[in-house]
mmCIF file of C-alpha atoms in Angstrom:
data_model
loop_
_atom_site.group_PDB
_atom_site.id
_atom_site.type_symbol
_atom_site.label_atom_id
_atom_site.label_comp_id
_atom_site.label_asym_id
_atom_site.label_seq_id
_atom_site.Cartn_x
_atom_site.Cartn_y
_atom_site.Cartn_z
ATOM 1 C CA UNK A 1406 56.294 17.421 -13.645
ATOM 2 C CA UNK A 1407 55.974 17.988 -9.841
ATOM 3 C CA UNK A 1408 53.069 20.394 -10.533
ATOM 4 C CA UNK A 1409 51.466 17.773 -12.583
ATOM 5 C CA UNK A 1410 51.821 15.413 -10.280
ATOM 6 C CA UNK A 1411 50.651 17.427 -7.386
ATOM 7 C CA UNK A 1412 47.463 18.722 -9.470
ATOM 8 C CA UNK A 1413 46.478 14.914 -10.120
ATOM 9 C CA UNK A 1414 47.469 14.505 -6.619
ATOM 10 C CA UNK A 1415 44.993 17.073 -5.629
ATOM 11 C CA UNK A 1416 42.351 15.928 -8.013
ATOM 12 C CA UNK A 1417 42.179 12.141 -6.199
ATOM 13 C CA UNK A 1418 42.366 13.726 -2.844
ATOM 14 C CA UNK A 1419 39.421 15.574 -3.580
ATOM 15 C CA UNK A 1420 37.628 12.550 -5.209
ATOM 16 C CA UNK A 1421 38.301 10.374 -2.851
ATOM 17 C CA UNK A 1422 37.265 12.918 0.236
ATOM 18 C CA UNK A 1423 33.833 12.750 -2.101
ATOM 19 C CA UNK A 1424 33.829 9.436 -2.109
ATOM 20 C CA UNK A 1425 34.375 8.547 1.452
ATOM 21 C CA UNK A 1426 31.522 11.336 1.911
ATOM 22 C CA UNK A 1427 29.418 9.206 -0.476
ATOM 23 C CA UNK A 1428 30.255 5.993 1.291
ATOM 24 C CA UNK A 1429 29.480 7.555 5.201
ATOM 25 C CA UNK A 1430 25.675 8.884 3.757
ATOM 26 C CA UNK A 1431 25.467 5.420 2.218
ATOM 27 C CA UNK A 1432 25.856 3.720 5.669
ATOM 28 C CA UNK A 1433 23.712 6.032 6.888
ATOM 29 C CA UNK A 1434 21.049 5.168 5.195
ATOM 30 C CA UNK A 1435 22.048 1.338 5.929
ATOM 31 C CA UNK A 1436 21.338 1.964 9.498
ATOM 32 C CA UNK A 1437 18.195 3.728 8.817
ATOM 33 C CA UNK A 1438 17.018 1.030 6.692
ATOM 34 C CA UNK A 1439 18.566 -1.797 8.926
ATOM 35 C CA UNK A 1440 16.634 0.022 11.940
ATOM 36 C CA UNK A 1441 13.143 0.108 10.005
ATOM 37 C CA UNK A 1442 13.320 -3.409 9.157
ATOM 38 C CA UNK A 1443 14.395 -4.340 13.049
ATOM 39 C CA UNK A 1444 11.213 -1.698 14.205
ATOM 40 C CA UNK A 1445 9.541 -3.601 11.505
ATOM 41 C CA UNK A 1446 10.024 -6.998 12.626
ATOM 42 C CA UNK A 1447 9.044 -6.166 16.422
ATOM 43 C CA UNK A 1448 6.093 -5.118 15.319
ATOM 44 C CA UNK A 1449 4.989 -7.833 13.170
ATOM 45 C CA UNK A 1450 6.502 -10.281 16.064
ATOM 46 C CA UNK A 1451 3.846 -8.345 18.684
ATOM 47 C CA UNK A 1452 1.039 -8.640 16.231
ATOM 48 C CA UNK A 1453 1.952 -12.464 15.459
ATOM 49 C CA UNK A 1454 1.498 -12.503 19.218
ATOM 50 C CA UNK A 1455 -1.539 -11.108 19.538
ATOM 51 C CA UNK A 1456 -3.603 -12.799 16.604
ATOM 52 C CA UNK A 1457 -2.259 -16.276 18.691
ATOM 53 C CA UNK A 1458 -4.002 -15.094 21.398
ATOM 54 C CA UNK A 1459 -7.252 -13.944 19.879
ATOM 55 C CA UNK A 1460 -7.162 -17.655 18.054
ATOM 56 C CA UNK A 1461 -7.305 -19.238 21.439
ATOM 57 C CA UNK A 1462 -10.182 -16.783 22.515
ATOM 58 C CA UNK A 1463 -11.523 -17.627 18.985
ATOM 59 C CA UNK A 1464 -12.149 -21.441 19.912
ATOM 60 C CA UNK A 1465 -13.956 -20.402 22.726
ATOM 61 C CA UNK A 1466 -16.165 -18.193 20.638
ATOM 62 C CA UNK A 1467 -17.078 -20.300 17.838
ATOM 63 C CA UNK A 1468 -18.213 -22.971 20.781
ATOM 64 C CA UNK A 1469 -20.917 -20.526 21.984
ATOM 65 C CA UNK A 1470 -22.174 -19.950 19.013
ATOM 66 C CA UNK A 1471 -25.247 -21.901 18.000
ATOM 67 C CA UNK A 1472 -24.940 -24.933 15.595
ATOM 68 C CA UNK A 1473 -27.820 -23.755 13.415
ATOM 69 C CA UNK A 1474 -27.199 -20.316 13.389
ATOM 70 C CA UNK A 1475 -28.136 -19.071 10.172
ATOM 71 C CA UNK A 1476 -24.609 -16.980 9.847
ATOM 72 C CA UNK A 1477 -22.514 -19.956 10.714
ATOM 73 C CA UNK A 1478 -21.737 -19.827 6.882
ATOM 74 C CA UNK A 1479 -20.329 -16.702 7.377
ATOM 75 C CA UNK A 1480 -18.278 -18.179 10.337
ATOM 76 C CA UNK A 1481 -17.107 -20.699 8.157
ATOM 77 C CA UNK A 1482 -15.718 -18.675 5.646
ATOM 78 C CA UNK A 1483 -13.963 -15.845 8.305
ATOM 79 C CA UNK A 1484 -12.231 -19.036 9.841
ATOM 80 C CA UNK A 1485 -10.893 -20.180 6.768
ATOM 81 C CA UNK A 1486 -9.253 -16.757 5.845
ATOM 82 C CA UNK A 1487 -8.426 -16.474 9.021
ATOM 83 C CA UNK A 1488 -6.369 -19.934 8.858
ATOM 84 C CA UNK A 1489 -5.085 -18.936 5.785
ATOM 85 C CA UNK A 1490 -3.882 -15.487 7.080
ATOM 86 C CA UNK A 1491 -2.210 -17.253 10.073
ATOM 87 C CA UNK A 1492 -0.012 -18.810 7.788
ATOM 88 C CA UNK A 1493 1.162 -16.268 5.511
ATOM 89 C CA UNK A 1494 1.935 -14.440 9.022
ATOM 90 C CA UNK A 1495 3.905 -17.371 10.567
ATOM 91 C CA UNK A 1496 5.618 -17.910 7.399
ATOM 92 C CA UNK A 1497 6.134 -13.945 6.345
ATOM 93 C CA UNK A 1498 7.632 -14.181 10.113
ATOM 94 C CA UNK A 1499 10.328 -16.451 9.830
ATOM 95 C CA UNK A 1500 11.405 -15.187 6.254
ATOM 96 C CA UNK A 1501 11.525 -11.840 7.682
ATOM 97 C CA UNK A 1502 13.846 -12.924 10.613
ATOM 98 C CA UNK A 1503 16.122 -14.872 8.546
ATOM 99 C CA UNK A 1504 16.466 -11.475 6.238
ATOM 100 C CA UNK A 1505 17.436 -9.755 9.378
ATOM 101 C CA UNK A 1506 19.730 -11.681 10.704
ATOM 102 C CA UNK A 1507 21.797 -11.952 7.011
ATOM 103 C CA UNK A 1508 21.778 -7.772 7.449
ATOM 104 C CA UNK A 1509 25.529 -8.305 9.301
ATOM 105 C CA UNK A 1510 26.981 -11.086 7.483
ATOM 106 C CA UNK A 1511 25.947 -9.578 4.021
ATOM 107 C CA UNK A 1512 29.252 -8.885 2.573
ATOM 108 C CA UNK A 1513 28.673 -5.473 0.945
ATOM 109 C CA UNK A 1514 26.519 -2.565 2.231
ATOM 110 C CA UNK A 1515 24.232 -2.766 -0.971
ATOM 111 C CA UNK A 1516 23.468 -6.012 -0.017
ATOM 112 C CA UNK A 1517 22.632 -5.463 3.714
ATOM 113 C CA UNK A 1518 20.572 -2.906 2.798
ATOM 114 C CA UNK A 1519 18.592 -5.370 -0.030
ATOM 115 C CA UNK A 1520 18.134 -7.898 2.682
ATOM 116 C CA UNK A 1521 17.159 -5.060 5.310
ATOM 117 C CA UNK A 1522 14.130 -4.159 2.417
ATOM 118 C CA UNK A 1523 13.160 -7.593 2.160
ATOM 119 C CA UNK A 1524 12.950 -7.928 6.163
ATOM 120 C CA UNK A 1525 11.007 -4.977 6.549
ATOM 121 C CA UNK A 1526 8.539 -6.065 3.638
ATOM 122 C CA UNK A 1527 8.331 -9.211 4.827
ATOM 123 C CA UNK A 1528 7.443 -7.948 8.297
ATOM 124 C CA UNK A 1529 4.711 -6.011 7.092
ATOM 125 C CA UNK A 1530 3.519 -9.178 5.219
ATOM 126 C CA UNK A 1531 3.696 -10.329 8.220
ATOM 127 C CA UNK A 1532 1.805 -7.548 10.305
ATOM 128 C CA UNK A 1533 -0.609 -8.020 7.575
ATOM 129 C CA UNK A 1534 -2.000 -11.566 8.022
ATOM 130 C CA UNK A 1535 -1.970 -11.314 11.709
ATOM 131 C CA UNK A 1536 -4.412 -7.887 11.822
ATOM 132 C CA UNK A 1537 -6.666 -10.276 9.289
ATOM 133 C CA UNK A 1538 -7.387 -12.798 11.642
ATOM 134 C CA UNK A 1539 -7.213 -10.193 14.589
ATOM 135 C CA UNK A 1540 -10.260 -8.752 12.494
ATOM 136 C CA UNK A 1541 -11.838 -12.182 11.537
ATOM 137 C CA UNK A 1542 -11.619 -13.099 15.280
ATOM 138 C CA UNK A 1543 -13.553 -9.575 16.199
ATOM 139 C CA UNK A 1544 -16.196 -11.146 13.206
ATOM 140 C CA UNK A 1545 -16.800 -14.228 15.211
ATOM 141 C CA UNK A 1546 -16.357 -12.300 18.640
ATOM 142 C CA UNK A 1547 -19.770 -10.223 16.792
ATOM 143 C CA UNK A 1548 -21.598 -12.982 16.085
ATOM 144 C CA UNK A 1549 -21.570 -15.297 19.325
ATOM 145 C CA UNK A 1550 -22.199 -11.859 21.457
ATOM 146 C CA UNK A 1551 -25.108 -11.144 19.607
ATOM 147 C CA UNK A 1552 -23.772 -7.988 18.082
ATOM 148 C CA UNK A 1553 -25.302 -7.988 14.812
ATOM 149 C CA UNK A 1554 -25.653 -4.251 14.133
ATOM 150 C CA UNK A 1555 -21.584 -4.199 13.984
ATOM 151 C CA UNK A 1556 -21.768 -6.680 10.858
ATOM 152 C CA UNK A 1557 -22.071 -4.867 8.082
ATOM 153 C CA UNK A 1558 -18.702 -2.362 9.573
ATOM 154 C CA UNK A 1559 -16.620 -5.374 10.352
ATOM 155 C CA UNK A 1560 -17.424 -7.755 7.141
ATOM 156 C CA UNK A 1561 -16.495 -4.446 5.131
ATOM 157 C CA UNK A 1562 -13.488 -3.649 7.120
ATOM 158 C CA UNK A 1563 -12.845 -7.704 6.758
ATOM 159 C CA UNK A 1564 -13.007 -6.957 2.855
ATOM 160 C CA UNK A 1565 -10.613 -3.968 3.018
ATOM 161 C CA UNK A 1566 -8.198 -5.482 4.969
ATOM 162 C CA UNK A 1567 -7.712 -8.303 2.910
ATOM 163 C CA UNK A 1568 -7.475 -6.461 -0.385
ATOM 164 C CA UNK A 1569 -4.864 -4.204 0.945
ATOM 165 C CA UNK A 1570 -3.206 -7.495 2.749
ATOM 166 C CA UNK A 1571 -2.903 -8.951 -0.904
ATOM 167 C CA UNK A 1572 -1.446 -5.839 -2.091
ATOM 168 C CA UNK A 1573 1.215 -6.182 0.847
ATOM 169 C CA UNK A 1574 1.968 -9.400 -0.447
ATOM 170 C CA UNK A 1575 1.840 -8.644 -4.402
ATOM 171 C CA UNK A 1576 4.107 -5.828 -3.390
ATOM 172 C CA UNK A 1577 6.512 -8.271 -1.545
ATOM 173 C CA UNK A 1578 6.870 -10.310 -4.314
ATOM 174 C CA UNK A 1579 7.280 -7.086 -6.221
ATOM 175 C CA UNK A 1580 10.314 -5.973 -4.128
ATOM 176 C CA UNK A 1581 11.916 -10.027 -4.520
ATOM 177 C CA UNK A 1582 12.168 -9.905 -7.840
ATOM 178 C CA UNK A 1583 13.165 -6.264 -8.129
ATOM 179 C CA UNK A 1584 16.252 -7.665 -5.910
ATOM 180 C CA UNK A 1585 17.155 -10.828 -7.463
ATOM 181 C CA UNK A 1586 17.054 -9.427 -11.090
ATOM 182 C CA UNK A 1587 19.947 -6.371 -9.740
ATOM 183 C CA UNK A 1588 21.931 -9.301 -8.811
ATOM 184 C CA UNK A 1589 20.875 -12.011 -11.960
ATOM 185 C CA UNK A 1590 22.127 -8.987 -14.143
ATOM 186 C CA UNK B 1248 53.139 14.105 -20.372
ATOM 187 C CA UNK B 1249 50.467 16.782 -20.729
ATOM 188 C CA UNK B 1250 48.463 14.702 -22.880
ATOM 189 C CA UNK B 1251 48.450 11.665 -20.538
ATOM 190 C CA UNK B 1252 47.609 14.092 -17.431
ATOM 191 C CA UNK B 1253 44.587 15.327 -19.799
ATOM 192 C CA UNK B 1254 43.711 12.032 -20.017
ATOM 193 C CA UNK B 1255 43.451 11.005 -16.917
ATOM 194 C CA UNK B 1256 41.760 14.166 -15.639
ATOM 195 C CA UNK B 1257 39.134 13.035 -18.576
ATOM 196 C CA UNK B 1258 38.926 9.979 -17.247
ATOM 197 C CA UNK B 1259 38.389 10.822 -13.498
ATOM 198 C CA UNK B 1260 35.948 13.749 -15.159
ATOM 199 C CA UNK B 1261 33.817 10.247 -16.632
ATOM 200 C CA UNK B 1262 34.207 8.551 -13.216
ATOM 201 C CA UNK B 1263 32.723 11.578 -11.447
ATOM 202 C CA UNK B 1264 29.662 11.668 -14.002
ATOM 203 C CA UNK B 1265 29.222 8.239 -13.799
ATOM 204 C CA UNK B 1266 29.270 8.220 -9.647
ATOM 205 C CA UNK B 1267 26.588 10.880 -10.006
ATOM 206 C CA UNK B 1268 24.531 9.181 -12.546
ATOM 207 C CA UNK B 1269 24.331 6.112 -10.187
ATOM 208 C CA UNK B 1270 23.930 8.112 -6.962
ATOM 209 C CA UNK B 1271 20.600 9.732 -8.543
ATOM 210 C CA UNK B 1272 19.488 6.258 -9.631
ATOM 211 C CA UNK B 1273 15.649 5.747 -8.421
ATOM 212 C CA UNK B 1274 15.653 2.658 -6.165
ATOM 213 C CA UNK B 1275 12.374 0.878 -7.587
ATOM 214 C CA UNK B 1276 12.640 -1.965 -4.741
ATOM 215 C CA UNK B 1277 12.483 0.890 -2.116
ATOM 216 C CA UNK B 1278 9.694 2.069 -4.435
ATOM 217 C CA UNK B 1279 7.769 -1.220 -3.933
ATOM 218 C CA UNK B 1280 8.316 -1.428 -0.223
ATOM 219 C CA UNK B 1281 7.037 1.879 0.599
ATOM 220 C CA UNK B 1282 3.887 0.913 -1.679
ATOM 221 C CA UNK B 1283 3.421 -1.888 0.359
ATOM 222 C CA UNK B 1284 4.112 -0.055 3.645
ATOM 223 C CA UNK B 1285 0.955 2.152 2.546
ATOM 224 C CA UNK B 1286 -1.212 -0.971 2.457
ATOM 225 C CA UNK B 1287 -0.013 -2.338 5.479
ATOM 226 C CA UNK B 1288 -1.080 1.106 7.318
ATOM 227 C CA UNK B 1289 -4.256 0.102 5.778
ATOM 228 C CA UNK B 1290 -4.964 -2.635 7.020
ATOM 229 C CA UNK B 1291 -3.972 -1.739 10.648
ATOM 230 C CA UNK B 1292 -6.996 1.341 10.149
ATOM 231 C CA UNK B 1293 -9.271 -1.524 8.725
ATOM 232 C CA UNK B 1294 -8.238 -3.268 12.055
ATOM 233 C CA UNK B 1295 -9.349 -0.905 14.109
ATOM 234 C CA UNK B 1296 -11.870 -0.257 13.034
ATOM 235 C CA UNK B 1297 -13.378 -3.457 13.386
ATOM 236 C CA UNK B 1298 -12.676 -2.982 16.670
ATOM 237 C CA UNK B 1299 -14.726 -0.153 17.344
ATOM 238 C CA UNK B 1300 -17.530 -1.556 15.570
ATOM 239 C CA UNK B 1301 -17.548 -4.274 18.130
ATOM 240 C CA UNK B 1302 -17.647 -2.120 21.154
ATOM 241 C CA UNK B 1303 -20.120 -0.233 19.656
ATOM 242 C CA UNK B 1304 -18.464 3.234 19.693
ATOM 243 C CA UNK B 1305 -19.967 5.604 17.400
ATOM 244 C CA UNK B 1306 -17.141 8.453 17.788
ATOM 245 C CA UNK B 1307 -14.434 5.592 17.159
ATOM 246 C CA UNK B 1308 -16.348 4.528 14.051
ATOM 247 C CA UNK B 1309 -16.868 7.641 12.616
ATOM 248 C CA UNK B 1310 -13.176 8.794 12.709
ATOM 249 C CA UNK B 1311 -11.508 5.296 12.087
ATOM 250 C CA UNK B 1312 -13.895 5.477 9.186
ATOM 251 C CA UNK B 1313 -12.701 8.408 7.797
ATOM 252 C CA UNK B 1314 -8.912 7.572 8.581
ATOM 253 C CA UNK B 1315 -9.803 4.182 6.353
ATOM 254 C CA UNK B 1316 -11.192 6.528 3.307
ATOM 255 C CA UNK B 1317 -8.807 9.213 3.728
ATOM 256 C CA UNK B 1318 -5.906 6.037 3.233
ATOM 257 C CA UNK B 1319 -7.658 4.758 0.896
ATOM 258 C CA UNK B 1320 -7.261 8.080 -1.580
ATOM 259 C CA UNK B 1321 -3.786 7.790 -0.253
ATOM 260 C CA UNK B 1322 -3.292 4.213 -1.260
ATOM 261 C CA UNK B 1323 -4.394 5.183 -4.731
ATOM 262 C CA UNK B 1324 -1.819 8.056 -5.021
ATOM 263 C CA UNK B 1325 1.076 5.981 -4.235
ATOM 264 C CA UNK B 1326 -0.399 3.327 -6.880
ATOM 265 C CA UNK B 1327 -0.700 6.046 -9.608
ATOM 266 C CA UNK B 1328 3.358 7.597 -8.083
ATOM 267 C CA UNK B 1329 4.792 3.635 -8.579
ATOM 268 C CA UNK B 1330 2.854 3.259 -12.078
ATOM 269 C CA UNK B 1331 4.642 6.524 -13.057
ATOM 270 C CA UNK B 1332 8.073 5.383 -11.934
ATOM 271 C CA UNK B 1333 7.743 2.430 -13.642
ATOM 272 C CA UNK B 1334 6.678 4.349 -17.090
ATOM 273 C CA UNK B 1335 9.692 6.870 -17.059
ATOM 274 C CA UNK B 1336 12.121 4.277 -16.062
ATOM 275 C CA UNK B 1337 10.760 2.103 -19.041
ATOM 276 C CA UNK B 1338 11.193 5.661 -21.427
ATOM 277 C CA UNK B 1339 14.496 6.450 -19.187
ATOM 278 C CA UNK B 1340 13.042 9.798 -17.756
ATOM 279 C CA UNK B 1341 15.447 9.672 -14.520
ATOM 280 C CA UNK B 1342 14.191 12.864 -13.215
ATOM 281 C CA UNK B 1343 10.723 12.536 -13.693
ATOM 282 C CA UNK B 1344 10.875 9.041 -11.813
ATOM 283 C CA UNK B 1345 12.546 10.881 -9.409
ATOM 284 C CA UNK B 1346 10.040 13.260 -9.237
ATOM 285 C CA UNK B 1347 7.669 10.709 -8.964
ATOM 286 C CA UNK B 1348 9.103 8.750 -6.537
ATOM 287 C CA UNK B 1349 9.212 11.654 -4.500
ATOM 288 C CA UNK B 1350 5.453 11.781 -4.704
ATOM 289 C CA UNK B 1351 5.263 7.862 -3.586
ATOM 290 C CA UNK B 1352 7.339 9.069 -0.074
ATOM 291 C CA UNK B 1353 4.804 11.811 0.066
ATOM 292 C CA UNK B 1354 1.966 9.474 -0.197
ATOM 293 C CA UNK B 1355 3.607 7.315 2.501
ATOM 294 C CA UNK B 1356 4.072 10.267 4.703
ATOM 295 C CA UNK B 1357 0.457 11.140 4.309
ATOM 296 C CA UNK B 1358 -0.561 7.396 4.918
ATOM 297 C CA UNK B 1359 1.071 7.916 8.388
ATOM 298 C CA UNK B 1360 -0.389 10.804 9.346
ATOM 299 C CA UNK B 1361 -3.992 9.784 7.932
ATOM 300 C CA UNK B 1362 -3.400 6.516 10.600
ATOM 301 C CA UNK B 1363 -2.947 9.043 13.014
ATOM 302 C CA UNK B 1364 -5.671 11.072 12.307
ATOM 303 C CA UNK B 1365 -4.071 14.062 10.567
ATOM 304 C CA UNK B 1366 -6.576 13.830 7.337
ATOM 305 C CA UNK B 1367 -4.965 15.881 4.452
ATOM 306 C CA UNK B 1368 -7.885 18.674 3.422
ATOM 307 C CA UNK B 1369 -10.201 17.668 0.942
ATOM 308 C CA UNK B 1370 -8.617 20.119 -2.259
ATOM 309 C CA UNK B 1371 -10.598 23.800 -2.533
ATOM 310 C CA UNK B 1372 -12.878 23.391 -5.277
ATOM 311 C CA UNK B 1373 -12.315 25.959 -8.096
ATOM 312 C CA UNK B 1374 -15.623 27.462 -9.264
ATOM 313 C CA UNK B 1375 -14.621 26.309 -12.985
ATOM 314 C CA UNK B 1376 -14.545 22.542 -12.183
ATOM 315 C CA UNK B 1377 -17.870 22.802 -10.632
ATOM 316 C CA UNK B 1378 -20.364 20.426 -12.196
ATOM 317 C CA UNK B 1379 -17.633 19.290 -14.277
ATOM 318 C CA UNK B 1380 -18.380 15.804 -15.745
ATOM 319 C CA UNK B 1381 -16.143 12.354 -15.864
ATOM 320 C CA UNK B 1382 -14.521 13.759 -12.663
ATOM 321 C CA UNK B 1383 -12.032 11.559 -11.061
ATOM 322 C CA UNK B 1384 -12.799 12.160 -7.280
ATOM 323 C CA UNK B 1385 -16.525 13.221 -7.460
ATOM 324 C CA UNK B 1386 -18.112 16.569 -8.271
ATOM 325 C CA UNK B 1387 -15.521 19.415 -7.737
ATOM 326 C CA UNK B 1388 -12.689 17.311 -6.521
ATOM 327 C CA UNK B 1389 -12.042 16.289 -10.760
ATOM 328 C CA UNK B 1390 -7.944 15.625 -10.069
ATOM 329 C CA UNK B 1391 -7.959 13.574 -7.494
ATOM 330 C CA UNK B 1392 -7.765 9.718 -7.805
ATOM 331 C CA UNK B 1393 -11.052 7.990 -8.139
ATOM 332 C CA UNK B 1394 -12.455 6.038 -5.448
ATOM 333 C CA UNK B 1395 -12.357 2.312 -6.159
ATOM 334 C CA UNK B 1396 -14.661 1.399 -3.742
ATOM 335 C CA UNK B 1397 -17.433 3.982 -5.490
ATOM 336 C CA UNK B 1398 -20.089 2.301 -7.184
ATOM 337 C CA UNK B 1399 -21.651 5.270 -9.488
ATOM 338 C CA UNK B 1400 -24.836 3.089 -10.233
ATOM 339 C CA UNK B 1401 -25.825 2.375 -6.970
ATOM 340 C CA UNK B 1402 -26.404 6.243 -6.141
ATOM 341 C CA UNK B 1403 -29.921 7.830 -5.444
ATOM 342 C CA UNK B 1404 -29.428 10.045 -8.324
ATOM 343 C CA UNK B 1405 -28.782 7.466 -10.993
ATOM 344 C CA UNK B 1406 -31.837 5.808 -9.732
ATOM 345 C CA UNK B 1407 -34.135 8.482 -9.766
ATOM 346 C CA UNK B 1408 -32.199 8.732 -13.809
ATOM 347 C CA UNK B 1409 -33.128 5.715 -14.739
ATOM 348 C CA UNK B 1410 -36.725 5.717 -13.299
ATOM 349 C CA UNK B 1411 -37.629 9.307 -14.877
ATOM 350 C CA UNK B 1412 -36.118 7.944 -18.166
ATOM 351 C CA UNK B 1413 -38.061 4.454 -17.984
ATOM 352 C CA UNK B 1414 -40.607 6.309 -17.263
ATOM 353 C CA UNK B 1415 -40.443 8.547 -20.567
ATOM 354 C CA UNK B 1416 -40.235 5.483 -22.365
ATOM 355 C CA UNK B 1417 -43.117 4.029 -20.862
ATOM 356 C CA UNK B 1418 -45.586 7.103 -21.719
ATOM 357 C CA UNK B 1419 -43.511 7.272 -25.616
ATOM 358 C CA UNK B 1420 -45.470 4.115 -26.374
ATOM 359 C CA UNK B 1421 -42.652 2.477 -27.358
ATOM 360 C CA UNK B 1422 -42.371 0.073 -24.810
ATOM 361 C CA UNK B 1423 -44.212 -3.331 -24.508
ATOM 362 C CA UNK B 1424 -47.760 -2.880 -23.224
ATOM 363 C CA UNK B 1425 -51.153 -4.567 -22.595
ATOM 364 C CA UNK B 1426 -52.136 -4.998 -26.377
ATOM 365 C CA UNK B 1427 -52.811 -8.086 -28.015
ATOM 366 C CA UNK B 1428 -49.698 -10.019 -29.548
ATOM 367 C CA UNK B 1429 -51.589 -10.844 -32.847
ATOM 368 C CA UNK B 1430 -52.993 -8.056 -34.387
ATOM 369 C CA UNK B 1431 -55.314 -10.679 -36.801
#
């Protein structure tokens, strides 16, 4: 009976030794993950930052540019993505921070480390929109400096970045519902 | 007594599976963000660029340019690695999501490097896939992923196809030419 005992004894001490192992790689991992959505979101923050500023320098631009310039089409259109790019940024920005700062109140690990995903996603959303209208800004910036042999490089690069900006999005939305359907389960 | 201790070595036996099982589990949302982690190194390259378009430098070009293509192969990679995780998970193939989530982190890692300027190699050609038609990446590169941004048609050589061939047609007699419409 004792041997039994002390075999089962040995069986759970064992377990449970694998288990707290388990548990110490899993919050690993929860501080690598927390980290990369904090590294994430600094980023995105800076980037924010700098498409504000090359908005204002924007205004300035689009002024020297001539009224009947035959590529103020062009303009018009790079402004509007531009405006609309600013907003998923703003907007990716704030969702991304209020991710982050549920990372310590979550009450499990599992779902620190969900809302540490959706941060860093959401950051990179984010980081996304902002290098759009960087780039739409450097479109403008080509047009009222007379720079017309960059065009063709920077309305393709324009193109790019806003196919792989959807993606960034699509793949947000992805990662959302991926979430909310482990918890709806 | 020996039959309950059995059972409750079975039993912890079960748990232990069942811890594995879940421990090997592939995380598709960490799947998803790395996928869009690829794209968002993408559109920094695209970024600049733009950049170096507008100050003009021809080095800067020519190297952003090729980071930009080289991520672009990469983006398509980690497209084709999250399409296969999705499939095996759907059949219940753990290990060969694995495996191919695996590949998606590889991508990722390349997409970093490519941003960096560490281009992976372009893949030795092997003498047998030379001229080898319907090939995914172009002539002797047929496994890689295809270029999206390729347009096949708008290539010298299919020009210079169709011309020859409209041409043959032409001289056939086939085609419509300077003859009256009404024979009577």
């Amino acid at each position: 009976m004792n041997k039994h005992s002390l075999a089962i004894g040995l069986v759970f001490a064992v377990l449970a030794g694998g288990v707290t192992v388990h548990s110490t790689y899993a919050q690993e991992a929860e501080v690598s993950v927390a980290d990369e959505a904090n590294i994430a979101l600094a980023a995105a923050e800076q980037e924010v930052e700098k498409a504000r500023v090359a908005i204002e320098k924007g205004k300035e631009l689009i002024a020297q540019i001539p009224e009947d310039s035959p590529l103020m089409p062009d303009v018009a259109q790079v402004v509007q993505a531009a405006s609309d790019n600013w907003k998923i940024a703003t907007d990716s920005l704030k969702g991304a921070k209020e991710s982050a700062a549920k990372i310590t109140t979550a009450s499990s690990e599992a779902i620190a480390n969900d809302y540490a995903l959706l941060a860093k996603v959401n950051a990179g959303v984010a980081l996304s929109g902002a290098k759009v209208v960087q780039i739409a800004i450097v479109y403008v910036e080509a047009i009222a400096t007379d720079k017309s042999e960059a065009l063709d490089i920077i309305r393709t690069t324009m193109q790019d970045a806003l196919a792989s900006s959807s993606q960034v999005q699509f793949n947000y939305e992805r990662v959302k519902t991926l979430i909310a359907q482990k918890y709806s389960k | 007594m020996t039959t309950h201790v059995k059972t409750i070595l079975s039993s912890i036996c079960l748990i232990g599976v069942f811890c594995a099982t879940t421990a090997s589990a592939v995380d598709q949302a960490a799947a998803a963000a790395n996928l869009a982690a690829v794209s968002a190194i993408s559109v920094q390259a695209n970024a600049n660029l733009s950049t170096n378009a507008l100050s003009g430098d021809v080095d800067g070009i020519a190297d952003w340019g090729d980071r930009c293509d080289a991520l672009d192969a990469v983006a398509a990679q980690a497209a084709e690695a999250y399409a296969r995780i999705e499939s095996e998970l759907a059949s219940g193939n753990e290990d060969e999501a694995q495996s191919a989530y695996d590949d998606l982190k590889t991508a990722l890692e390349n997409a970093k490097n490519a941003f960096g300027g560490i281009i992976p190699p372009i893949n030795p050609v092997d003498p047998k896939d030379d001229g080898k038609k319907n090939s995914a990446g172009g002539p002797g590169r047929p496994y890689d992923p295809p270029n999206m941004y390729d347009v096949p048609w708008n290539s010298q050589n299919m020009r210079d196809f169709y011309q020859s061939h409209f041409g043959n047609f032409w001289m056939s007699g086939i085609a419509p030419r300077d003859q009256e419409a009404t024979p009577e």
